[in-house]
Amino acid sequence: MSERLPREQLRALQLERLRATVGRLLASPSPLAGRLRDAGVGAAEDISSLDDLARLPFTEKADLREHYPFGLLAVPRERLARVHASSGTGGKPTVVGYTPGDLDVWAEVMARCMATAGVRPGMLVHNANGYGLFTGGLGFHHGAERLGATVLPVSTGQTRRQLTLLRDLQAQVLCSTPSYAMTIAEALEAEGDAPEALSLELGLFGAEPWSEAMREQLERRLGLRARNFYGLSEIIGPGVAVECEAADGLHLNEDHFLVEELDGELVITTLTKEALPLIRYRTADVATVTEEPCACGRTLARMSPVQGRRDDMLILRGVNLYPSEIEHVLLGVEGVEPYYELTVERPGASDEVRVRCEAGGDRDGVAERVHAALRERTGLAIDVELVEPGTLPRSEGKAARVIDRRVSRSS
């Protein structure tokens, strides 16, 4: 079983699959073939060890946009069984193609991840991830079916209807973004119900960075064990890594993905993708990787939870700040909800930063406590505005909480 292979055997499998990936690219019309040749790799046999990975060129999201929509495919477009894409909010969407073989691998790694997180055959899985171009919905759907679980494909939205289904069908597993799970928890409480009204045992959450404080809230308010999933559509979708029962980092599916940590950023090479093999893809996700043994006995390396994205990091008055740090602070202040809006402006020579957050009940001293906690955590003096509960927008997918009104984020 790949999850418990001795590290030497796992590295041998990775080398075999890396060579096969390089061979597929070199035989394809993908522009990445030319980059490999420019790097001195003209045949799969030129890769003699995993150390040769350092010779290979990087790829990044800009490459997918430059060759939009299908220019990086290593197979004819007619061989694709499915296409997914990003939202394109930062420019052109990134389009990802899957062959039937790719979809089979995706279902396999998702089934493995869900089993690792604690899902058992026969469980009822309430899938509140968005279906469609977003990879979350179909990724969890096919993984659960491959595992032998029962899937309720609810998708996002209509939160009251979600609660009705959770109560009536007695789902044991909730799949969603952590921010939407918090919206479900809030709606449950608004209807006067306790977590015991539901039958949830597990929450499988991903697609956005979330903190340990958010985990504690979700577990307490929904009565489940929260597990962190990691993935990205360019690589495959969800299914790259997942937490086991030890919840001490996320196990990477290293037999399918070769992962490097370079200057704090995850860089991933696909090992089994057919339609869109990527070499040394710069994910922009900030995390650490360790090969230290896990208490669960799996030999797969583990990554830390994602701290943030390199391209989402804010530089404020010379201080690096990831938005997830704001969430961590708010969840540590009694009476404050984890919904916030961070606004950055530069009307003069320096940045002005303001956090709007929700607080109910007795607000005496709450803003001051939030301000002090933010300063202790970030080193920044951040203005705090308290608003009524329910004021800030709720997310059905990935939460968007930062408004940066500066002309440039580079200074």
GROMACS .gro file of C-alpha atoms in nm:
model
  411
    1MET     CA    1   0.000   0.000   0.000
    2SER     CA    2   0.156   0.331  -0.111
    3GLU     CA    3   0.058   0.509   0.213
    4ARG     CA    4   0.292   0.287   0.415
    5LEU     CA    5   0.572   0.212   0.171
    6PRO     CA    6   0.925   0.242   0.309
    7ARG     CA    7   1.064   0.579   0.203
    8GLU     CA    8   1.326   0.421  -0.025
    9GLN     CA    9   1.060   0.228  -0.217
   10LEU     CA   10   0.844   0.538  -0.241
   11ARG     CA   11   1.134   0.741  -0.386
   12ALA     CA   12   1.200   0.467  -0.641
   13LEU     CA   13   0.833   0.481  -0.748
   14GLN     CA   14   0.851   0.861  -0.771
   15LEU     CA   15   1.161   0.843  -0.990
   16GLU     CA   16   0.995   0.591  -1.222
   17ARG     CA   17   0.686   0.810  -1.254
   18LEU     CA   18   0.887   1.131  -1.292
   19ARG     CA   19   1.069   0.981  -1.587
   20ALA     CA   20   0.738   0.872  -1.740
   21THR     CA   21   0.599   1.225  -1.696
   22VAL     CA   22   0.904   1.382  -1.858
   23GLY     CA   23   0.876   1.132  -2.143
   24ARG     CA   24   0.508   1.219  -2.197
   25LEU     CA   25   0.587   1.589  -2.208
   26LEU     CA   26   0.881   1.548  -2.447
   27ALA     CA   27   0.660   1.350  -2.686
   28SER     CA   28   0.381   1.609  -2.670
   29PRO     CA   29   0.318   1.945  -2.840
   30SER     CA   30   0.321   2.122  -2.502
   31PRO     CA   31   0.556   2.422  -2.484
   32LEU     CA   32   0.691   2.265  -2.165
   33ALA     CA   33   0.872   2.013  -2.388
   34GLY     CA   34   1.087   2.293  -2.527
   35ARG     CA   35   1.165   2.416  -2.178
   36LEU     CA   36   1.281   2.071  -2.077
   37ARG     CA   37   1.513   2.052  -2.378
   38ASP     CA   38   1.648   2.399  -2.300
   39ALA     CA   39   1.731   2.266  -1.952
   40GLY     CA   40   1.932   1.982  -2.106
   41VAL     CA   41   1.665   1.713  -2.071
   42GLY     CA   42   1.601   1.557  -2.411
   43ALA     CA   43   1.491   1.212  -2.297
   44ALA     CA   44   1.337   1.052  -1.989
   45GLU     CA   45   1.666   0.868  -1.931
   46ASP     CA   46   1.834   1.205  -1.864
   47ILE     CA   47   1.664   1.195  -1.522
   48SER     CA   48   1.894   0.965  -1.325
   49SER     CA   49   1.774   1.050  -0.973
   50LEU     CA   50   1.524   1.268  -0.792
   51ASP     CA   51   1.807   1.517  -0.739
   52ASP     CA   52   1.775   1.597  -1.110
   53LEU     CA   53   1.443   1.761  -1.031
   54ALA     CA   54   1.640   2.073  -0.939
   55ARG     CA   55   1.754   2.100  -1.303
   56LEU     CA   56   1.401   2.120  -1.436
   57PRO     CA   57   1.222   2.449  -1.512
   58PHE     CA   58   0.940   2.591  -1.302
   59THR     CA   59   0.585   2.641  -1.424
   60GLU     CA   60   0.328   2.875  -1.273
   61LYS     CA   61  -0.026   3.000  -1.318
   62ALA     CA   62   0.090   3.266  -1.566
   63ASP     CA   63   0.188   2.984  -1.804
   64LEU     CA   64  -0.167   2.849  -1.803
   65ARG     CA   65  -0.303   3.195  -1.873
   66GLU     CA   66  -0.049   3.266  -2.143
   67HIS     CA   67  -0.143   2.946  -2.326
   68TYR     CA   68  -0.516   2.975  -2.253
   69PRO     CA   69  -0.723   2.772  -2.301
   70PHE     CA   70  -0.564   2.443  -2.414
   71GLY     CA   71  -0.208   2.533  -2.512
   72LEU     CA   72  -0.039   2.333  -2.233
   73LEU     CA   73  -0.225   2.008  -2.299
   74ALA     CA   74  -0.001   1.708  -2.358
   75VAL     CA   75  -0.283   1.519  -2.534
   76PRO     CA   76  -0.519   1.615  -2.819
   77ARG     CA   77  -0.818   1.813  -2.692
   78GLU     CA   78  -1.046   1.537  -2.824
   79ARG     CA   79  -0.908   1.297  -2.563
   80LEU     CA   80  -1.043   1.506  -2.275
   81ALA     CA   81  -1.330   1.363  -2.076
   82ARG     CA   82  -1.388   1.679  -1.869
   83VAL     CA   83  -1.275   2.039  -1.829
   84HIS     CA   84  -1.263   2.244  -1.508
   85ALA     CA   85  -1.158   2.606  -1.467
   86SER     CA   86  -1.088   2.870  -1.206
   87SER     CA   87  -1.316   3.169  -1.155
   88GLY     CA   88  -1.084   3.399  -1.350
   89THR     CA   89  -1.122   3.681  -1.099
   90GLY     CA   90  -0.751   3.763  -1.134
   91GLY     CA   91  -0.761   3.766  -1.516
   92LYS     CA   92  -0.816   3.483  -1.759
   93PRO     CA   93  -0.936   3.162  -1.592
   94THR     CA   94  -0.699   2.869  -1.570
   95VAL     CA   95  -0.845   2.582  -1.772
   96VAL     CA   96  -0.763   2.225  -1.667
   97GLY     CA   97  -0.837   1.918  -1.878
   98TYR     CA   98  -0.879   1.558  -1.760
   99THR     CA   99  -0.854   1.235  -1.957
  100PRO     CA  100  -1.058   0.933  -1.840
  101GLY     CA  101  -0.736   0.810  -1.678
  102ASP     CA  102  -0.694   1.139  -1.493
  103LEU     CA  103  -1.049   1.119  -1.358
  104ASP     CA  104  -0.979   0.766  -1.238
  105VAL     CA  105  -0.666   0.880  -1.054
  106TRP     CA  106  -0.857   1.173  -0.904
  107ALA     CA  107  -1.131   0.947  -0.771
  108GLU     CA  108  -0.863   0.714  -0.631
  109VAL     CA  109  -0.670   0.982  -0.442
  110MET     CA  110  -0.992   1.140  -0.313
  111ALA     CA  111  -1.121   0.804  -0.188
  112ARG     CA  112  -0.787   0.751  -0.014
  113CYS     CA  113  -0.799   1.098   0.139
  114MET     CA  114  -1.154   1.057   0.263
  115ALA     CA  115  -1.072   0.719   0.417
  116THR     CA  116  -0.764   0.872   0.582
  117ALA     CA  117  -0.983   1.146   0.730
  118GLY     CA  118  -1.218   0.884   0.877
  119VAL     CA  119  -1.495   0.835   0.620
  120ARG     CA  120  -1.620   0.475   0.609
  121PRO     CA  121  -1.813   0.290   0.338
  122GLY     CA  122  -2.185   0.335   0.386
  123MET     CA  123  -2.161   0.675   0.555
  124LEU     CA  124  -2.388   0.951   0.422
  125VAL     CA  125  -2.182   1.239   0.284
  126HIS     CA  126  -2.351   1.581   0.262
  127ASN     CA  127  -2.151   1.756  -0.010
  128ALA     CA  128  -2.199   2.133   0.019
  129ASN     CA  129  -1.913   2.220  -0.214
  130GLY     CA  130  -2.002   2.397  -0.537
  131TYR     CA  131  -2.063   2.174  -0.838
  132GLY     CA  132  -1.957   2.289  -1.185
  133LEU     CA  133  -1.625   2.437  -1.291
  134PHE     CA  134  -1.505   2.447  -0.927
  135THR     CA  135  -1.328   2.116  -0.858
  136GLY     CA  136  -1.452   2.079  -0.500
  137GLY     CA  137  -1.800   1.944  -0.565
  138LEU     CA  138  -1.720   1.671  -0.816
  139GLY     CA  139  -1.389   1.588  -0.646
  140PHE     CA  140  -1.555   1.497  -0.317
  141HIS     CA  141  -1.852   1.341  -0.498
  142HIS     CA  142  -1.654   1.085  -0.698
  143GLY     CA  143  -1.411   1.018  -0.414
  144ALA     CA  144  -1.697   0.933  -0.179
  145GLU     CA  145  -1.862   0.709  -0.436
  146ARG     CA  146  -1.532   0.531  -0.506
  147LEU     CA  147  -1.497   0.469  -0.132
  148GLY     CA  148  -1.847   0.322  -0.109
  149ALA     CA  149  -2.013   0.608   0.077
  150THR     CA  150  -2.357   0.752  -0.006
  151VAL     CA  151  -2.344   1.103  -0.155
  152LEU     CA  152  -2.599   1.381  -0.116
  153PRO     CA  153  -2.496   1.633  -0.389
  154VAL     CA  154  -2.644   1.946  -0.228
  155SER     CA  155  -2.392   2.199  -0.364
  156THR     CA  156  -2.382   2.547  -0.205
  157GLY     CA  157  -2.650   2.795  -0.102
  158GLN     CA  158  -3.000   2.770   0.045
  159THR     CA  159  -2.859   2.726   0.394
  160ARG     CA  160  -3.195   2.661   0.562
  161ARG     CA  161  -3.259   2.380   0.314
  162GLN     CA  162  -2.912   2.244   0.393
  163LEU     CA  163  -3.005   2.232   0.762
  164THR     CA  164  -3.333   2.054   0.687
  165LEU     CA  165  -3.150   1.790   0.487
  166LEU     CA  166  -2.878   1.753   0.752
  167ARG     CA  167  -3.144   1.692   1.017
  168ASP     CA  168  -3.377   1.470   0.817
  169LEU     CA  169  -3.125   1.255   0.629
  170GLN     CA  170  -2.885   1.236   0.927
  171ALA     CA  171  -2.565   1.282   0.725
  172GLN     CA  172  -2.249   1.183   0.911
  173VAL     CA  173  -2.003   1.377   0.694
  174LEU     CA  174  -2.012   1.742   0.586
  175CYS     CA  175  -1.793   1.856   0.293
  176SER     CA  176  -1.760   2.232   0.233
  177THR     CA  177  -1.531   2.528   0.268
  178PRO     CA  178  -1.469   2.610   0.636
  179SER     CA  179  -1.631   2.952   0.592
  180TYR     CA  180  -1.953   2.798   0.460
  181ALA     CA  181  -1.950   2.541   0.740
  182MET     CA  182  -1.941   2.834   0.981
  183THR     CA  183  -2.241   2.983   0.801
  184ILE     CA  184  -2.427   2.653   0.852
  185ALA     CA  185  -2.334   2.655   1.222
  186GLU     CA  186  -2.460   3.010   1.258
  187ALA     CA  187  -2.790   2.920   1.091
  188LEU     CA  188  -2.828   2.617   1.320
  189GLU     CA  189  -2.790   2.840   1.626
  190ALA     CA  190  -3.027   3.102   1.483
  191GLU     CA  191  -3.296   2.833   1.467
  192GLY     CA  192  -3.235   2.753   1.833
  193ASP     CA  193  -3.080   2.411   1.776
  194ALA     CA  194  -2.774   2.254   1.936
  195PRO     CA  195  -2.521   2.034   1.751
  196GLU     CA  196  -2.706   1.730   1.889
  197ALA     CA  197  -2.985   1.807   1.640
  198LEU     CA  198  -2.750   1.680   1.370
  199SER     CA  199  -2.577   1.344   1.323
  200LEU     CA  200  -2.247   1.482   1.195
  201GLU     CA  201  -1.927   1.301   1.288
  202LEU     CA  202  -1.677   1.446   1.039
  203GLY     CA  203  -1.622   1.774   0.859
  204LEU     CA  204  -1.397   1.772   0.551
  205PHE     CA  205  -1.291   2.130   0.486
  206GLY     CA  206  -1.058   2.296   0.238
  207ALA     CA  207  -1.019   2.541  -0.055
  208GLU     CA  208  -0.913   2.829   0.174
  209PRO     CA  209  -0.667   2.876   0.463
  210TRP     CA  210  -0.824   2.829   0.806
  211SER     CA  211  -0.689   2.838   1.157
  212GLU     CA  212  -0.683   2.609   1.459
  213ALA     CA  213  -0.918   2.854   1.627
  214MET     CA  214  -1.164   2.802   1.339
  215ARG     CA  215  -1.127   2.424   1.383
  216GLU     CA  216  -1.220   2.453   1.751
  217GLN     CA  217  -1.527   2.663   1.668
  218LEU     CA  218  -1.647   2.429   1.393
  219GLU     CA  219  -1.602   2.121   1.610
  220ARG     CA  220  -1.784   2.278   1.903
  221ARG     CA  221  -2.067   2.439   1.707
  222LEU     CA  222  -2.135   2.147   1.471
  223GLY     CA  223  -2.040   1.855   1.697
  224LEU     CA  224  -1.792   1.696   1.456
  225ARG     CA  225  -1.422   1.629   1.404
  226ALA     CA  226  -1.282   1.873   1.148
  227ARG     CA  227  -1.025   1.751   0.895
  228ASN     CA  228  -0.820   1.967   0.660
  229PHE     CA  229  -0.804   1.889   0.285
  230TYR     CA  230  -0.557   2.041   0.039
  231GLY     CA  231  -0.552   2.055  -0.338
  232LEU     CA  232  -0.563   2.289  -0.635
  233SER     CA  233  -0.727   2.254  -0.972
  234GLU     CA  234  -0.405   2.297  -1.169
  235ILE     CA  235  -0.261   1.986  -1.004
  236ILE     CA  236  -0.578   1.775  -0.983
  237GLY     CA  237  -0.828   1.943  -0.747
  238PRO     CA  238  -0.880   1.834  -0.385
  239GLY     CA  239  -0.690   1.515  -0.311
  240VAL     CA  240  -0.329   1.630  -0.293
  241ALA     CA  241  -0.313   1.602   0.088
  242VAL     CA  242  -0.533   1.538   0.391
  243GLU     CA  243  -0.517   1.514   0.770
  244CYS     CA  244  -0.532   1.172   0.934
  245GLU     CA  245  -0.673   1.096   1.278
  246ALA     CA  246  -0.360   1.241   1.440
  247ALA     CA  247  -0.440   1.583   1.285
  248ASP     CA  248  -0.068   1.666   1.289
  249GLY     CA  249  -0.020   1.795   0.936
  250LEU     CA  250  -0.163   1.678   0.604
  251HIS     CA  251  -0.033   1.359   0.441
  252LEU     CA  252   0.077   1.421   0.082
  253ASN     CA  253  -0.013   1.160  -0.180
  254GLU     CA  254   0.350   1.134  -0.283
  255ASP     CA  255   0.299   0.846  -0.523
  256HIS     CA  256   0.106   1.090  -0.745
  257PHE     CA  257   0.260   1.428  -0.653
  258LEU     CA  258   0.626   1.513  -0.597
  259VAL     CA  259   0.632   1.803  -0.352
  260GLU     CA  260   0.913   2.046  -0.276
  261GLU     CA  261   0.921   2.326  -0.021
  262LEU     CA  262   1.120   2.617  -0.163
  263ASP     CA  263   1.153   2.933   0.048
  264GLY     CA  264   0.832   2.839   0.227
  265GLU     CA  265   0.633   2.782  -0.094
  266LEU     CA  266   0.493   2.448  -0.209
  267VAL     CA  267   0.618   2.344  -0.553
  268ILE     CA  268   0.446   2.037  -0.701
  269THR     CA  269   0.529   1.806  -0.991
  270THR     CA  270   0.251   1.576  -1.112
  271LEU     CA  271   0.357   1.214  -1.151
  272THR     CA  272   0.052   1.046  -1.305
  273LYS     CA  273  -0.139   1.320  -1.491
  274GLU     CA  274  -0.195   1.258  -1.863
  275ALA     CA  275  -0.377   1.564  -2.000
  276LEU     CA  276  -0.193   1.838  -1.813
  277PRO     CA  277   0.132   1.714  -1.657
  278LEU     CA  278   0.307   1.999  -1.478
  279ILE     CA  279   0.672   2.016  -1.377
  280ARG     CA  280   0.768   2.208  -1.062
  281TYR     CA  281   0.445   2.405  -1.046
  282ARG     CA  282   0.471   2.705  -0.814
  283THR     CA  283   0.150   2.687  -0.613
  284ALA     CA  284   0.198   3.020  -0.429
  285ASP     CA  285   0.075   2.835  -0.117
  286VAL     CA  286   0.289   2.895   0.190
  287ALA     CA  287   0.346   2.584   0.404
  288THR     CA  288   0.620   2.358   0.540
  289VAL     CA  289   0.690   1.992   0.461
  290THR     CA  290   0.829   1.722   0.690
  291GLU     CA  291   0.917   1.355   0.647
  292GLU     CA  292   0.915   1.290   1.022
  293PRO     CA  293   0.716   0.976   1.113
  294CYS     CA  294   0.347   1.023   1.191
  295ALA     CA  295   0.174   0.857   1.485
  296CYS     CA  296  -0.073   0.695   1.242
  297GLY     CA  297   0.204   0.486   1.083
  298ARG     CA  298   0.175   0.629   0.732
  299THR     CA  299   0.511   0.698   0.571
  300LEU     CA  300   0.388   0.975   0.341
  301ALA     CA  301   0.541   1.316   0.405
  302ARG     CA  302   0.319   1.577   0.567
  303MET     CA  303   0.262   1.943   0.494
  304SER     CA  304   0.153   2.200   0.747
  305PRO     CA  305  -0.181   2.374   0.701
  306VAL     CA  306  -0.148   2.649   0.443
  307GLN     CA  307  -0.060   2.975   0.615
  308GLY     CA  308  -0.165   3.182   0.319
  309ARG     CA  309  -0.091   3.244  -0.046
  310ARG     CA  310   0.222   3.421  -0.161
  311ASP     CA  311   0.012   3.637  -0.393
  312ASP     CA  312  -0.243   3.715  -0.116
  313MET     CA  313   0.018   3.830   0.135
  314LEU     CA  314  -0.023   4.196   0.223
  315ILE     CA  315   0.280   4.414   0.293
  316LEU     CA  316   0.161   4.677   0.539
  317ARG     CA  317   0.406   4.935   0.671
  318GLY     CA  318   0.686   4.688   0.602
  319VAL     CA  319   0.511   4.398   0.781
  320ASN     CA  320   0.403   4.081   0.598
  321LEU     CA  321   0.043   3.987   0.683
  322TYR     CA  322  -0.167   3.693   0.569
  323PRO     CA  323  -0.544   3.748   0.601
  324SER     CA  324  -0.581   3.417   0.787
  325GLU     CA  325  -0.397   3.580   1.080
  326ILE     CA  326  -0.692   3.817   1.124
  327GLU     CA  327  -0.932   3.524   1.154
  328HIS     CA  328  -0.703   3.360   1.411
  329VAL     CA  329  -0.709   3.674   1.628
  330LEU     CA  330  -1.084   3.732   1.605
  331LEU     CA  331  -1.164   3.378   1.710
  332GLY     CA  332  -0.952   3.430   2.020
  333VAL     CA  333  -1.156   3.729   2.143
  334GLU     CA  334  -1.473   3.640   2.334
  335GLY     CA  335  -1.791   3.771   2.178
  336VAL     CA  336  -1.645   3.823   1.829
  337GLU     CA  337  -1.754   3.621   1.527
  338PRO     CA  338  -1.500   3.499   1.263
  339TYR     CA  339  -1.653   3.718   0.991
  340TYR     CA  340  -1.444   4.017   0.897
  341GLU     CA  341  -1.363   4.265   0.625
  342LEU     CA  342  -1.008   4.399   0.600
  343THR     CA  343  -0.971   4.728   0.413
  344VAL     CA  344  -0.633   4.875   0.319
  345GLU     CA  345  -0.593   5.228   0.182
  346ARG     CA  346  -0.305   5.467   0.128
  347PRO     CA  347  -0.446   5.820   0.129
  348GLY     CA  348  -0.105   5.966   0.215
  349ALA     CA  349   0.245   5.838   0.273
  350SER     CA  350   0.151   5.533   0.481
  351ASP     CA  351  -0.107   5.255   0.482
  352GLU     CA  352  -0.430   5.282   0.674
  353VAL     CA  353  -0.572   4.946   0.780
  354ARG     CA  354  -0.922   4.881   0.916
  355VAL     CA  355  -1.098   4.564   1.025
  356ARG     CA  356  -1.476   4.545   1.039
  357CYS     CA  357  -1.596   4.251   1.249
  358GLU     CA  358  -1.914   4.134   1.411
  359ALA     CA  359  -1.987   4.136   1.783
  360GLY     CA  360  -2.313   4.100   1.972
  361GLY     CA  361  -2.424   4.150   2.329
  362ASP     CA  362  -2.217   4.366   2.562
  363ARG     CA  363  -1.959   4.543   2.346
  364ASP     CA  364  -1.782   4.734   2.621
  365GLY     CA  365  -1.410   4.709   2.560
  366VAL     CA  366  -1.446   4.456   2.275
  367ALA     CA  367  -1.298   4.682   2.005
  368GLU     CA  368  -1.007   4.765   2.234
  369ARG     CA  369  -0.942   4.395   2.301
  370VAL     CA  370  -0.949   4.316   1.929
  371HIS     CA  371  -0.715   4.606   1.856
  372ALA     CA  372  -0.470   4.491   2.126
  373ALA     CA  373  -0.482   4.127   2.010
  374LEU     CA  374  -0.422   4.228   1.648
  375ARG     CA  375  -0.127   4.441   1.750
  376GLU     CA  376   0.024   4.160   1.958
  377ARG     CA  377  -0.015   3.908   1.674
  378THR     CA  378   0.085   4.127   1.378
  379GLY     CA  379   0.282   4.418   1.520
  380LEU     CA  380   0.044   4.655   1.340
  381ALA     CA  381  -0.193   4.918   1.478
  382ILE     CA  382  -0.517   4.825   1.301
  383ASP     CA  383  -0.838   5.026   1.339
  384VAL     CA  384  -1.134   4.815   1.452
  385GLU     CA  385  -1.500   4.876   1.371
  386LEU     CA  386  -1.764   4.656   1.534
  387VAL     CA  387  -2.084   4.585   1.342
  388GLU     CA  388  -2.402   4.397   1.427
  389PRO     CA  389  -2.409   4.017   1.381
  390GLY     CA  390  -2.524   3.925   1.031
  391THR     CA  391  -2.397   4.251   0.878
  392LEU     CA  392  -2.102   4.115   0.681
  393PRO     CA  393  -2.153   3.893   0.376
  394ARG     CA  394  -2.159   3.516   0.420
  395SER     CA  395  -1.969   3.297   0.177
  396GLU     CA  396  -2.108   2.994  -0.004
  397GLY     CA  397  -1.764   2.914  -0.149
  398LYS     CA  398  -1.422   3.062  -0.093
  399ALA     CA  399  -1.443   3.363   0.136
  400ALA     CA  400  -1.327   3.698  -0.007
  401ARG     CA  401  -1.250   3.927   0.284
  402VAL     CA  402  -0.978   4.172   0.175
  403ILE     CA  403  -1.037   4.506   0.004
  404ASP     CA  404  -0.704   4.656  -0.103
  405ARG     CA  405  -0.762   5.005  -0.239
  406ARG     CA  406  -0.396   5.095  -0.281
  407VAL     CA  407  -0.269   5.166  -0.630
  408SER     CA  408   0.020   4.924  -0.576
  409ARG     CA  409   0.076   4.639  -0.332
  410SER     CA  410   0.449   4.622  -0.402
  411SER     CA  411   0.565   4.887  -0.155
   0.00000   0.00000   0.00000
